Tab-separated table of C-alpha atoms in Angstrom:
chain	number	residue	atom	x	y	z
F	1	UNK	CA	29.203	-10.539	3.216
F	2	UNK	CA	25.730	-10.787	1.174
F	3	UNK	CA	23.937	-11.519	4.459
F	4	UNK	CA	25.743	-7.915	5.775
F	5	UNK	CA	24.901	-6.083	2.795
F	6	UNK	CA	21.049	-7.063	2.858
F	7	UNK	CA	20.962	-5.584	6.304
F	8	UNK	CA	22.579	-2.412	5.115
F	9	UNK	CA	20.444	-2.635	2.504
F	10	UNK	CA	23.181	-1.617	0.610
F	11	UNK	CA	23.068	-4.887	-1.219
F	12	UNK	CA	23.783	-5.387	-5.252
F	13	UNK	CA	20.113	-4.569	-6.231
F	14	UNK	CA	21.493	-0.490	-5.466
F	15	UNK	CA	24.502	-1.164	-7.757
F	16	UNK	CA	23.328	1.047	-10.808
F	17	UNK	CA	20.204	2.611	-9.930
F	18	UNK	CA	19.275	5.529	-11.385
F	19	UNK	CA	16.283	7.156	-13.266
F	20	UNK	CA	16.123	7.344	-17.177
F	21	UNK	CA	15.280	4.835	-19.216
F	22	UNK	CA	17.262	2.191	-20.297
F	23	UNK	CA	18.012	1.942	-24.363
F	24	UNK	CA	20.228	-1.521	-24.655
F	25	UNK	CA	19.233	-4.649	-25.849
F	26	UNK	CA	17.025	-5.795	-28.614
F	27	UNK	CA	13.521	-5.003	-27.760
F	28	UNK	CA	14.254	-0.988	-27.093
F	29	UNK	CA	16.054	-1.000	-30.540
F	30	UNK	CA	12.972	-2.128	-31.743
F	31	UNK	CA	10.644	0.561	-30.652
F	32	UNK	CA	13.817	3.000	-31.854
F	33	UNK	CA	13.119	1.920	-34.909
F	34	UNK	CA	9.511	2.006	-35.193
F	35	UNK	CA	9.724	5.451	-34.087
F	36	UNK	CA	12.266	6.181	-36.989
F	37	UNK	CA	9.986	4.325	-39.556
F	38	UNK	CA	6.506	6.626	-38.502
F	39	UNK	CA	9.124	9.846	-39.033
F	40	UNK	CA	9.424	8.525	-42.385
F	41	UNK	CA	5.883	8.087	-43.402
F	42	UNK	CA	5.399	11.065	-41.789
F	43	UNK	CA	7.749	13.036	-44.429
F	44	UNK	CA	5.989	11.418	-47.262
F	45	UNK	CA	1.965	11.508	-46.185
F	46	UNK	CA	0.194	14.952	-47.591
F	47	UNK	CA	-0.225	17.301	-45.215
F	48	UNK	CA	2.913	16.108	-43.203
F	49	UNK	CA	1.374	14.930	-40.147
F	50	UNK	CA	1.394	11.376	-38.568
F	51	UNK	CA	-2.147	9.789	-37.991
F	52	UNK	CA	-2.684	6.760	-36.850
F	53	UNK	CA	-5.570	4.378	-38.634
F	54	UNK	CA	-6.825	3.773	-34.930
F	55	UNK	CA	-7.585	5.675	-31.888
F	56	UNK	CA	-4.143	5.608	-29.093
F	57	UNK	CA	-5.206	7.951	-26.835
F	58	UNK	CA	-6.396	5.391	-24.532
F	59	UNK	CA	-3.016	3.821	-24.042
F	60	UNK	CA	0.032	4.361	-21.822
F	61	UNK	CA	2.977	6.628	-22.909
F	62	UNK	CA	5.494	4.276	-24.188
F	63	UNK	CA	8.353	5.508	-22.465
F	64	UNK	CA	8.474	6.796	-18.669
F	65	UNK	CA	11.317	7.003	-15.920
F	66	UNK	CA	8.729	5.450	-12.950
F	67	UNK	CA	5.929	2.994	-13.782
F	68	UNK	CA	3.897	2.379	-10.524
F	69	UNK	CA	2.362	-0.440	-10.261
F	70	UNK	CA	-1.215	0.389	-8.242
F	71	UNK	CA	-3.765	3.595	-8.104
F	72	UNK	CA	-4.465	3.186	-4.625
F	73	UNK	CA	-2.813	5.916	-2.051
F	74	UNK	CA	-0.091	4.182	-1.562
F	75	UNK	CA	1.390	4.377	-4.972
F	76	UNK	CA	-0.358	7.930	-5.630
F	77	UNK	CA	1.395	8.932	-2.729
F	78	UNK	CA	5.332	7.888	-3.891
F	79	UNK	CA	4.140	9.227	-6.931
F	80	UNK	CA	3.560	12.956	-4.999
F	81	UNK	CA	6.536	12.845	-3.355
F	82	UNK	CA	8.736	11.999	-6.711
F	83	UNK	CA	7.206	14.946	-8.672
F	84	UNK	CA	7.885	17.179	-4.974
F	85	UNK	CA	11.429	16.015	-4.508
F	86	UNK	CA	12.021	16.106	-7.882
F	87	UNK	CA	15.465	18.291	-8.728
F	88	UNK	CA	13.771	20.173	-11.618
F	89	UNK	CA	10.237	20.650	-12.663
F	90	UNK	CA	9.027	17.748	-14.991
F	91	UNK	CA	12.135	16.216	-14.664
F	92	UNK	CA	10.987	12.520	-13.615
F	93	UNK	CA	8.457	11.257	-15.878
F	94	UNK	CA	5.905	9.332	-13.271
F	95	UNK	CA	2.886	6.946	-15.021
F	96	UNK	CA	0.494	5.267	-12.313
F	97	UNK	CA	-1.182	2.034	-13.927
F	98	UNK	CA	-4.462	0.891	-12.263
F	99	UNK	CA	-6.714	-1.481	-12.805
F	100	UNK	CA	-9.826	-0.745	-11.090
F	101	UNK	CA	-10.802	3.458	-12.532
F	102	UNK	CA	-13.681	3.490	-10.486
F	103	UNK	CA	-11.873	2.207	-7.528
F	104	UNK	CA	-14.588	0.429	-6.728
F	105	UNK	CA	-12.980	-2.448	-5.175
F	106	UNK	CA	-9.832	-0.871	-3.987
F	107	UNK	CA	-8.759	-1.370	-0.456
F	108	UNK	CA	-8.341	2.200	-0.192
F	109	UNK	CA	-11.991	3.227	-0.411
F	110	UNK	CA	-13.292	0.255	1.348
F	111	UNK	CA	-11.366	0.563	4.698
F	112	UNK	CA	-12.522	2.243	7.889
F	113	UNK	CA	-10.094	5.102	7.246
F	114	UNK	CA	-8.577	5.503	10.843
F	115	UNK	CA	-5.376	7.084	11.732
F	116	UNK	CA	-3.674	6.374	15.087
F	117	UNK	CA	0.081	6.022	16.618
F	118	UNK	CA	-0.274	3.231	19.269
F	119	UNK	CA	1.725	0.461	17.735
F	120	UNK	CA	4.090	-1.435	19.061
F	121	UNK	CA	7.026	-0.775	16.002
F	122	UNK	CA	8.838	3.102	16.620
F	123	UNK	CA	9.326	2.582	13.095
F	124	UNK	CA	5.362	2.146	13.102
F	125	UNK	CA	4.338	5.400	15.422
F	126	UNK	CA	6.992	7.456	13.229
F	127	UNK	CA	5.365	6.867	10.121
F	128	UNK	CA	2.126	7.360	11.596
F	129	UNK	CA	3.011	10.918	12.840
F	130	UNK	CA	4.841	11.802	9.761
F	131	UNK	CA	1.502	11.093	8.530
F	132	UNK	CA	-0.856	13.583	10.516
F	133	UNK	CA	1.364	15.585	10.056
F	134	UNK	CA	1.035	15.573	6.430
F	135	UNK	CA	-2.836	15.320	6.660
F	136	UNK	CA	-3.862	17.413	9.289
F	137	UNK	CA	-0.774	19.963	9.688
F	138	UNK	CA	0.642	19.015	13.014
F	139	UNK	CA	3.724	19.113	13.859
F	140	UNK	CA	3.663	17.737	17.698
F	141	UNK	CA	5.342	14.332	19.293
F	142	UNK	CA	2.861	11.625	19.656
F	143	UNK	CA	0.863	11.921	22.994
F	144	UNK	CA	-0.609	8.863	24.930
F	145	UNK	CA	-1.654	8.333	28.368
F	146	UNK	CA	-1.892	4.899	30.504
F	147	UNK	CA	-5.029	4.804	32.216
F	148	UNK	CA	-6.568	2.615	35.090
F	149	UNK	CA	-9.850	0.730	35.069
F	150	UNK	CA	-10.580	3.069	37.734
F	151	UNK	CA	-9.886	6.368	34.855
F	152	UNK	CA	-11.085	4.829	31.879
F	153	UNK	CA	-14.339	4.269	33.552
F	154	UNK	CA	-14.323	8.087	35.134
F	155	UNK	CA	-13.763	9.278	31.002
F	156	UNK	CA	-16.130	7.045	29.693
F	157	UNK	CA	-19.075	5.701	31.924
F	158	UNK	CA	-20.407	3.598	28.903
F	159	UNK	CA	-17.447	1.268	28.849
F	160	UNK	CA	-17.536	-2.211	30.931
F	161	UNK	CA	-13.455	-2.613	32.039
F	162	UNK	CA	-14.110	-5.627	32.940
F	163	UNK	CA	-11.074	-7.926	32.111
F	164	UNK	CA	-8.971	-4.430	31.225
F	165	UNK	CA	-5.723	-4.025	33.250
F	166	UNK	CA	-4.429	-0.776	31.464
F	167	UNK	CA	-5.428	1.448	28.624
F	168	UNK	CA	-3.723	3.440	26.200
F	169	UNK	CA	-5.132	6.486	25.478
F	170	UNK	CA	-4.269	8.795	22.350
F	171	UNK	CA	-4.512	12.423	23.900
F	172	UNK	CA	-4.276	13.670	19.769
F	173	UNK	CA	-3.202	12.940	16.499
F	174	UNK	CA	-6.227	9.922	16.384
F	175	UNK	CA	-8.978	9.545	14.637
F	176	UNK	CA	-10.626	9.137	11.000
F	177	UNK	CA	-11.162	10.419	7.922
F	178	UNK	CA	-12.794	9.759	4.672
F	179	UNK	CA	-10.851	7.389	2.611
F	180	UNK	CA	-12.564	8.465	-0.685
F	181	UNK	CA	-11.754	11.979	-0.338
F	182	UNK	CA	-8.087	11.873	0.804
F	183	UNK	CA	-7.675	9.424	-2.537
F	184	UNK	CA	-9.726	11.747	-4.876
F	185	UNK	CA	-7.729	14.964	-3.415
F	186	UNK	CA	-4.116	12.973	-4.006
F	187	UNK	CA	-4.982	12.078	-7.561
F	188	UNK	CA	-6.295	14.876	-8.682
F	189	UNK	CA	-3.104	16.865	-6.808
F	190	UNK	CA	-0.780	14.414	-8.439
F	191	UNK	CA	-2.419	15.002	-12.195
F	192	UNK	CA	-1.705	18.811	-12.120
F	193	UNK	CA	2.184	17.805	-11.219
F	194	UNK	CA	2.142	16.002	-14.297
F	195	UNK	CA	1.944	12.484	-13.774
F	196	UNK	CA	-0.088	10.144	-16.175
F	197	UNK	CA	-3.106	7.711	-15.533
F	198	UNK	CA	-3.317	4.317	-17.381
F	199	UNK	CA	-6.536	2.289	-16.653
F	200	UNK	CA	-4.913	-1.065	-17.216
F	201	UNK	CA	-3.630	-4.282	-15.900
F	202	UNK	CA	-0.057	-5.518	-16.006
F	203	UNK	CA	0.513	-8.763	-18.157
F	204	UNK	CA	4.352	-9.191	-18.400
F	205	UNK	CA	7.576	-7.375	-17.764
F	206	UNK	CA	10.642	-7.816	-20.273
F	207	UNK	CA	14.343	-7.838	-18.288
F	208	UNK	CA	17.844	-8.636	-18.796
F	209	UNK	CA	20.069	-10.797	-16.443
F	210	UNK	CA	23.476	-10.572	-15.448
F	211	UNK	CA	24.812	-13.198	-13.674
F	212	UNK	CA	27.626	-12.752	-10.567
F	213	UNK	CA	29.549	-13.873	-7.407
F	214	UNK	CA	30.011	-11.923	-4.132
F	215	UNK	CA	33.269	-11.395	-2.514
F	216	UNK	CA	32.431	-14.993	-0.691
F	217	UNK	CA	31.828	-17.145	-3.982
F	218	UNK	CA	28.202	-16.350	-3.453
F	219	UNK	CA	26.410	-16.659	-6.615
F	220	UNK	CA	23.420	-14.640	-8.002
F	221	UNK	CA	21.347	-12.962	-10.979
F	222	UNK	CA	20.751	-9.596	-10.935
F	223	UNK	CA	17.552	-8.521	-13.189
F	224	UNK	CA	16.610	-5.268	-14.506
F	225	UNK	CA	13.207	-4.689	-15.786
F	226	UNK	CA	13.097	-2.555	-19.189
F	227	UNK	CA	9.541	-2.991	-20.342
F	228	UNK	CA	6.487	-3.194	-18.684
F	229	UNK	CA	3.714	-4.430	-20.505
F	230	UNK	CA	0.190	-3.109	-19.933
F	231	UNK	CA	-3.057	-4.170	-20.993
F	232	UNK	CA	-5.656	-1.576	-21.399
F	233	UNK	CA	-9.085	-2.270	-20.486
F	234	UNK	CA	-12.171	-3.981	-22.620
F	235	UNK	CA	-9.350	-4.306	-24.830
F	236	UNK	CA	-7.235	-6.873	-25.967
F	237	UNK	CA	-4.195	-4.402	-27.174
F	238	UNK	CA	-1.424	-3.824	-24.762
F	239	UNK	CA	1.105	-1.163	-24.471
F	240	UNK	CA	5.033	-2.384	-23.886
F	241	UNK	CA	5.922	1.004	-21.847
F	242	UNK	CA	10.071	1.245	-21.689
F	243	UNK	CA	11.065	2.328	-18.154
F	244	UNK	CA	13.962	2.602	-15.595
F	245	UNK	CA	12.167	2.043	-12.457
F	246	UNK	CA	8.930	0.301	-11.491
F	247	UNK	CA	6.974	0.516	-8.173
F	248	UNK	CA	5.162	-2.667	-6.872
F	249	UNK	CA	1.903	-1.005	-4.719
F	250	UNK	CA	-0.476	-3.368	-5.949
F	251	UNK	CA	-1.525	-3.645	-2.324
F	252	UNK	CA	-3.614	-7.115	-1.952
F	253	UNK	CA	-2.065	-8.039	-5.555
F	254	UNK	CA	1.285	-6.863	-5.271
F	255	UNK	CA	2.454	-10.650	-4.250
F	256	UNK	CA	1.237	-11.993	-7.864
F	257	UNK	CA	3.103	-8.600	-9.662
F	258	UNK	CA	6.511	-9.713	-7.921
F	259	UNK	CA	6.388	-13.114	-9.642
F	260	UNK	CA	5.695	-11.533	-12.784
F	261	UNK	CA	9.074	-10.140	-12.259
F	262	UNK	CA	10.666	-13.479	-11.573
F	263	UNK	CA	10.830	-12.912	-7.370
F	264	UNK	CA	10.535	-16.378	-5.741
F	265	UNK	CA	11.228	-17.839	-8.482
F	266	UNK	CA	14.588	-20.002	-7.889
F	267	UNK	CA	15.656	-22.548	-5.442
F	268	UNK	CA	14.016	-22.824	-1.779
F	269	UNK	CA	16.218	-20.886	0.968
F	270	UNK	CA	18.169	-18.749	-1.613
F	271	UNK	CA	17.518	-15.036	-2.195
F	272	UNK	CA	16.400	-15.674	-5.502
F	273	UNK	CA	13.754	-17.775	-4.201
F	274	UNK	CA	12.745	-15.454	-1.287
F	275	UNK	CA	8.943	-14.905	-2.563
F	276	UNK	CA	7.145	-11.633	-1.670
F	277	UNK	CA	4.371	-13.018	0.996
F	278	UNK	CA	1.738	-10.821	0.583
F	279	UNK	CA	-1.704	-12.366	0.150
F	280	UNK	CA	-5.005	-10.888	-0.446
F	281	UNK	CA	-6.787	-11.276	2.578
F	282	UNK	CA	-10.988	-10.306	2.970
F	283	UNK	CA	-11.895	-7.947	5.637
F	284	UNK	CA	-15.374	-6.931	6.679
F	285	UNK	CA	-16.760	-3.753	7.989
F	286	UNK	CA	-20.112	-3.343	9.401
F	287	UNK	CA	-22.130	-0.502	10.025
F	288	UNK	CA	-24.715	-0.461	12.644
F	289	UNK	CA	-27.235	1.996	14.589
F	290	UNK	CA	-27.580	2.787	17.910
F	291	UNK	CA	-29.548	5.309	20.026
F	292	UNK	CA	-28.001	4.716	23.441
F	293	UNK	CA	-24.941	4.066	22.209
F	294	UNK	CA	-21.561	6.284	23.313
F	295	UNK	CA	-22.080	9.266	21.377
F	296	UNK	CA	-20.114	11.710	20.579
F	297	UNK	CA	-17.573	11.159	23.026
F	298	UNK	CA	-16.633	8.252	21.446
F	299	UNK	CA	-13.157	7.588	20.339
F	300	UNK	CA	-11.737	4.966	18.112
F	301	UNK	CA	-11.826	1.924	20.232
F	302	UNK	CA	-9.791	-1.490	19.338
F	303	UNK	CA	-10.738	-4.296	22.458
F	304	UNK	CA	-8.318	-6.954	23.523
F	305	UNK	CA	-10.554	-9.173	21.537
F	306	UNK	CA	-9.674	-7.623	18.357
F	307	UNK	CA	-13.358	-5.951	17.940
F	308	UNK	CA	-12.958	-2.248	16.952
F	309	UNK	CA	-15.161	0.633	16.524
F	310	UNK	CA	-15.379	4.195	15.644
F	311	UNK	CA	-18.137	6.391	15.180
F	312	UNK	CA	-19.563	7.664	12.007
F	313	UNK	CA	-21.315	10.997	11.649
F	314	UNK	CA	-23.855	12.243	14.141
F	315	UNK	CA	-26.463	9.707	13.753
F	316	UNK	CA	-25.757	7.422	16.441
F	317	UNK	CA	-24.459	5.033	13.976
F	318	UNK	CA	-20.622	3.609	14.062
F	319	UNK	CA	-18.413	1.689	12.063
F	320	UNK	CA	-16.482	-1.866	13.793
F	321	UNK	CA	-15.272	-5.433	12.646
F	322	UNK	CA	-12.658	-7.470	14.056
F	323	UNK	CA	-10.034	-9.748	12.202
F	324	UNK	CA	-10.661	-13.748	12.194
F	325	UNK	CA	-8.418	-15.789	13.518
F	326	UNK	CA	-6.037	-17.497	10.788
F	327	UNK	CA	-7.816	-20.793	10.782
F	328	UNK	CA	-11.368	-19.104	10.214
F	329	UNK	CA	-10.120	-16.512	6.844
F	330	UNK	CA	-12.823	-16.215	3.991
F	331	UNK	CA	-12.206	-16.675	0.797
F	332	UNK	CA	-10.668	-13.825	-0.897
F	333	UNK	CA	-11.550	-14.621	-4.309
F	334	UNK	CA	-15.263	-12.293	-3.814
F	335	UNK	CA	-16.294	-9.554	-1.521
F	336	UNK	CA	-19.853	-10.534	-0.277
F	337	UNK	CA	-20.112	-10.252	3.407
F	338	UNK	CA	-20.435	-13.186	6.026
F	339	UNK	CA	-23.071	-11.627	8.399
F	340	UNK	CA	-22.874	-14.544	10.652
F	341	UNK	CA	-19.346	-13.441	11.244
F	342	UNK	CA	-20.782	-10.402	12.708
F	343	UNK	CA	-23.060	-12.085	15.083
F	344	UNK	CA	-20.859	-15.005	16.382
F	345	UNK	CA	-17.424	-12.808	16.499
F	346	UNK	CA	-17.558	-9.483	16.488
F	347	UNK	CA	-20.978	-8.246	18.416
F	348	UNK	CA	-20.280	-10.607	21.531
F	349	UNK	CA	-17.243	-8.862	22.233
F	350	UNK	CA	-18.381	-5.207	20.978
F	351	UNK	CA	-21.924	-5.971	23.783
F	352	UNK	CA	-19.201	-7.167	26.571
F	353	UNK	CA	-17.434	-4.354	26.391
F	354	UNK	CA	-20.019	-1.629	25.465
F	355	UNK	CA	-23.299	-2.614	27.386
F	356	UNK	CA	-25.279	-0.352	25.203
F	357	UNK	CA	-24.289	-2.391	22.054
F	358	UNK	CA	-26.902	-5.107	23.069
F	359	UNK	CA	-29.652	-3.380	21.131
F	360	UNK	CA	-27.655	-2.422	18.211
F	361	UNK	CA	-28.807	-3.336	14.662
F	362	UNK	CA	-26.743	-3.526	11.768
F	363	UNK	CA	-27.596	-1.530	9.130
F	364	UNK	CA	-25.258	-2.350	6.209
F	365	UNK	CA	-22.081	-3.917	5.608
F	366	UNK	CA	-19.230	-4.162	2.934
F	367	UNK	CA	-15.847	-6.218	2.369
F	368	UNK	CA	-12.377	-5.192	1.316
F	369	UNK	CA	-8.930	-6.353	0.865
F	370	UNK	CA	-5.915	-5.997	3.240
F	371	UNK	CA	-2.315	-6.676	1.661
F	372	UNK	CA	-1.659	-9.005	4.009
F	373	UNK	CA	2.251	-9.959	4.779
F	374	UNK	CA	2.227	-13.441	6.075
F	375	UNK	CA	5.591	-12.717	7.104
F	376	UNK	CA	5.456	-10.082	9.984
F	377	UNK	CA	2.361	-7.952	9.128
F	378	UNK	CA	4.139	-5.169	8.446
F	379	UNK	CA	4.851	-2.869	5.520
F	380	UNK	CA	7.397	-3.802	2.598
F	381	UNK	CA	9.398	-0.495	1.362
F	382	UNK	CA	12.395	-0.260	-0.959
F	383	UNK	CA	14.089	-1.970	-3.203
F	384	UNK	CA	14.068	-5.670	-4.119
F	385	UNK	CA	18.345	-6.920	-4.259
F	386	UNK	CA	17.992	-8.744	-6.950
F	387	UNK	CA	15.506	-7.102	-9.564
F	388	UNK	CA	17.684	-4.368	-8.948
F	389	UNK	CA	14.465	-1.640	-10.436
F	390	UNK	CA	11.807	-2.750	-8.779
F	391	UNK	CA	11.154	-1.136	-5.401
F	392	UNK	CA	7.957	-1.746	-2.817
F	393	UNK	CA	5.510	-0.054	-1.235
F	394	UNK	CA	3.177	-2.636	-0.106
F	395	UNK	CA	2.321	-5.237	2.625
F	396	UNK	CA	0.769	-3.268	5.389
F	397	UNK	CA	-1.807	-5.309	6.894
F	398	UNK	CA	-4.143	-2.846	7.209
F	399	UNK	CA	-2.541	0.621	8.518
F	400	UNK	CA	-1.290	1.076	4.941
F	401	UNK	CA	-3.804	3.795	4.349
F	402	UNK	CA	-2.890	5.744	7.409
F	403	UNK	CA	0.691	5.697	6.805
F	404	UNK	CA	0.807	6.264	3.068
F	405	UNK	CA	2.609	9.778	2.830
F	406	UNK	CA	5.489	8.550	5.146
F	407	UNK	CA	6.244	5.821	3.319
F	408	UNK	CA	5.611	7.153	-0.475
F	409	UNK	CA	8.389	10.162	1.031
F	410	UNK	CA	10.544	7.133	1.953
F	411	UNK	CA	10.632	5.021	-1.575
F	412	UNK	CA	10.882	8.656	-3.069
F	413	UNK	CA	14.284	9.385	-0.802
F	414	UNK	CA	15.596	5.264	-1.738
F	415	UNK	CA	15.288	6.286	-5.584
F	416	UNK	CA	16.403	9.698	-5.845
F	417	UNK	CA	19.262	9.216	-2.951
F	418	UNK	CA	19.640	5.479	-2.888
F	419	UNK	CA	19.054	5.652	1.240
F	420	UNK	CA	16.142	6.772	3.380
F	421	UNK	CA	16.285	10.588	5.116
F	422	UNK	CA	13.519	11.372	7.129
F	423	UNK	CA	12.422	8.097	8.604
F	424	UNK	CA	14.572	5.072	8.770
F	425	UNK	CA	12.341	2.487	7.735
F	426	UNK	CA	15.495	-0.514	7.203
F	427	UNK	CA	13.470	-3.102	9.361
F	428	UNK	CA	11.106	-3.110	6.440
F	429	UNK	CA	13.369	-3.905	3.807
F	430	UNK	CA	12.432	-6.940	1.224
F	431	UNK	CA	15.803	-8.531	2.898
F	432	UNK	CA	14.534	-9.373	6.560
F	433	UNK	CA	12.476	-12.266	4.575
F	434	UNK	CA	15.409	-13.928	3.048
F	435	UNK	CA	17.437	-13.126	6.646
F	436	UNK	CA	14.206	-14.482	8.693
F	437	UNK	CA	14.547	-11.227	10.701
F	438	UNK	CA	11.093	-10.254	11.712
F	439	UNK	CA	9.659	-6.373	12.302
F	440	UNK	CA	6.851	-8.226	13.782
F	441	UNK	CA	4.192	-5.654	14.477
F	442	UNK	CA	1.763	-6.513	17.679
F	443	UNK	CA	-1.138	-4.150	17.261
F	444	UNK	CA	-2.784	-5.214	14.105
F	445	UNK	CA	-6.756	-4.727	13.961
């Protein structure tokens, strides 16, 4: 019966869901209270106004209906689409806590920032086009080709097909964009619907339990977060915020928020136990120059190898990297670059299958993060069924970025509606781990 449920995702973690905060138990009392106590002071003090001794403009609100967990598109983008879907203006109050303000290590701004619909998920391709058309204003079916050697080299003479038996070609709806802007443009879009900015790092959240049995003598703990606690930064001080619904789009560090919240933290092959695998994972991107390179012409290109390029701007220069293999991952815990990577993984196969690339020269290079799912290496959306307010937007691998307003529309539908409307994204469900039910997604670059 549980194992039914899960796939349904109808499972107990919907039972009571609903926005507006929760006011039971101890600790909410508590900051009832406080707020009584400052009325009082306030009645007495000359001038009858309430001033703090310090300076609280820096912190978090300390109540809101949605706290989401990560700045990044992702959770700027289910924060959009709450505020849009909302049933009356100001209605949901929405607070975005991230930890990086200048972004300046955020996977967001770091990645290549391409958009494309040849996967091999229809889940994938749907949220992709739900995508460009968001972006760009489209509204067409996605259109590919298959091309021969023979065609592929008739479109583009620079390209050795050497080893290629068939191509897929995106006739529209491909390309790139600049990461920077499209975050920039959804914040500051996001702010004028009303939703607050903390510049913070979660510490703790405070939940209740309540213990059951299924129909089948099935036992588990449901958990509701009511607090979350936020640290602001160069500070010591943190905020407890009170809250009826938090969002886990912490992208590469979304993993080590879900054990905050007690997931994976039970006995091995229960649900309770079922850990969130998402890792950070270090990906570099290289930039390099070349004069007789493709051109203009050039579309985004990802090789059999794994190599990919694209180019960038109208200097002959272009953008490329390639994934290493799972025994050969750096280090996550910095972001310098491995330039021997470069030259012993990725330019072999970029020269093989673009002649011209022999006499490229790199000209600069940076790392980022991908919220890697160990799992499947696809996306995590909706609720958790046990932490029955905690829903995810995480775990994409990498296309994350392209497919953000799709899937910040979907874990807007699962809170306000309790199912998903436009795009049925149930493969992705935090479930399938527990189940062992993979959406295992093929093209990954």
């Amino acid at each position: 019966m549980l194992r039914r449920a899960l796939r349904l995702g109808l499972g107990p973690g919907l039972l009571g869901r609903g926005l507006g905060a929760h006011r039971e138990g101890s600790t909410l009392d508590w900051h009832g209270k406080v707020s009584e106590i400052k009325k009082k002071i306030q009645s007495v003090l000359p001038g009858g106004a309430w001033s703090p001794l310090c300076d609280t403009s820096h912190l978090p609100p300390e109540h809101s209906d949605v706290v989401i967990v990560g700045g990044g598109v992702l959770g700027l983008s289910v924060a959009y689409w709450l505020k849009r879907l909302e049933k009356r203006q100001g209605a949901i109050r929405v607070l975005v806590v991230e930890r990086d303000h200048t972004y300046s290590q955020a996977s967001t701004v770091l990645s290549v920032g391409g958009i494309r619909q040849q996967f091999s998920l229809p889940e994938n391709i749907q949220l992709s086009l739900f995508s460009v058309e968001f972006l760009r204003n489209i509204n067409e079916g996605a259109k590919v080709c298959l091309m021969s050697p023979e065609q592929l080299r008739k479109k583009f003479p620079w390209m050795n097909t050497e080893g290629v038996a068939l191509a897929s070609y995106g006739l529209e709806n491909e390309g790139w964009f600049d990461p920077w802007c499209l975050l920039q443009g959804l914040r500051r879009k996001v702010q004028s619907m009303g939703v607050l900015f903390c510049h913070g790092e979660v510490t703790r959240f405070v939940s209740s339990s309540n213990h059951m049995e299924t129909a089948i003598g099935e036992k588990v703990t449901l958990k509701r977060i009511h607090e979350v606690h936020v640290k602001v930064d160069h500070s010591q001080e943190y905020q407890p915020v009170e809250c009826a619904i938090v969002v886990n789009a912490a992208g590469a560090w979304s993993g080590r928020i879900a054990e905050l919240a007690g997931i994976g933290k039970g006995p091995s092959g229960t649900l309770q136990g079922t850990k969130l695998p998402v890792e950070p994972r270090k990906r570099y991107v290289y930039l390099w120059h070349c004069p007789q390179g493709p051109g203009l012409e050039a579309p985004l290109v990802a090789d059999p190898s794994g190599a990919y390029f694209r180019r960038e701007g109208l200097g002959n220069n272009y953008l490329g990297g390639c994934s290493p293999a799972e025994e050969e991952e750096p280090d996550p815990g910095n972001l310098e670059v491995d330039h021997d990577f470069f030259q012993e993984k990725v330019w072999p196969h970029l020269a093989q299958r673009v002649p011209a690339f022999e006499t490229l020269k790199v000209r600069r290079a940076w790392a980022g993060y991908y919220d890697y799912n160990t799992f499947d290496q696809n996306g995590v959306v909706g609720p958790h069924p046990l932490v029955v307010n905690m829903y995810f937007a995480t775990g994409f691998s990498g296309h994350g970025l392209q497919q953000a307003p799709a899937v910040g529309r979907a874990v807007a539908e699962m809170m306000l509606e309790g199912h998903f409307q436009t795009i049925n994204l149930s493969p992705f469900l935090f479930s399938r781990f527990y189940l062992g039910e993979k959406a295992q997604e093929h093209c990954i670059i």
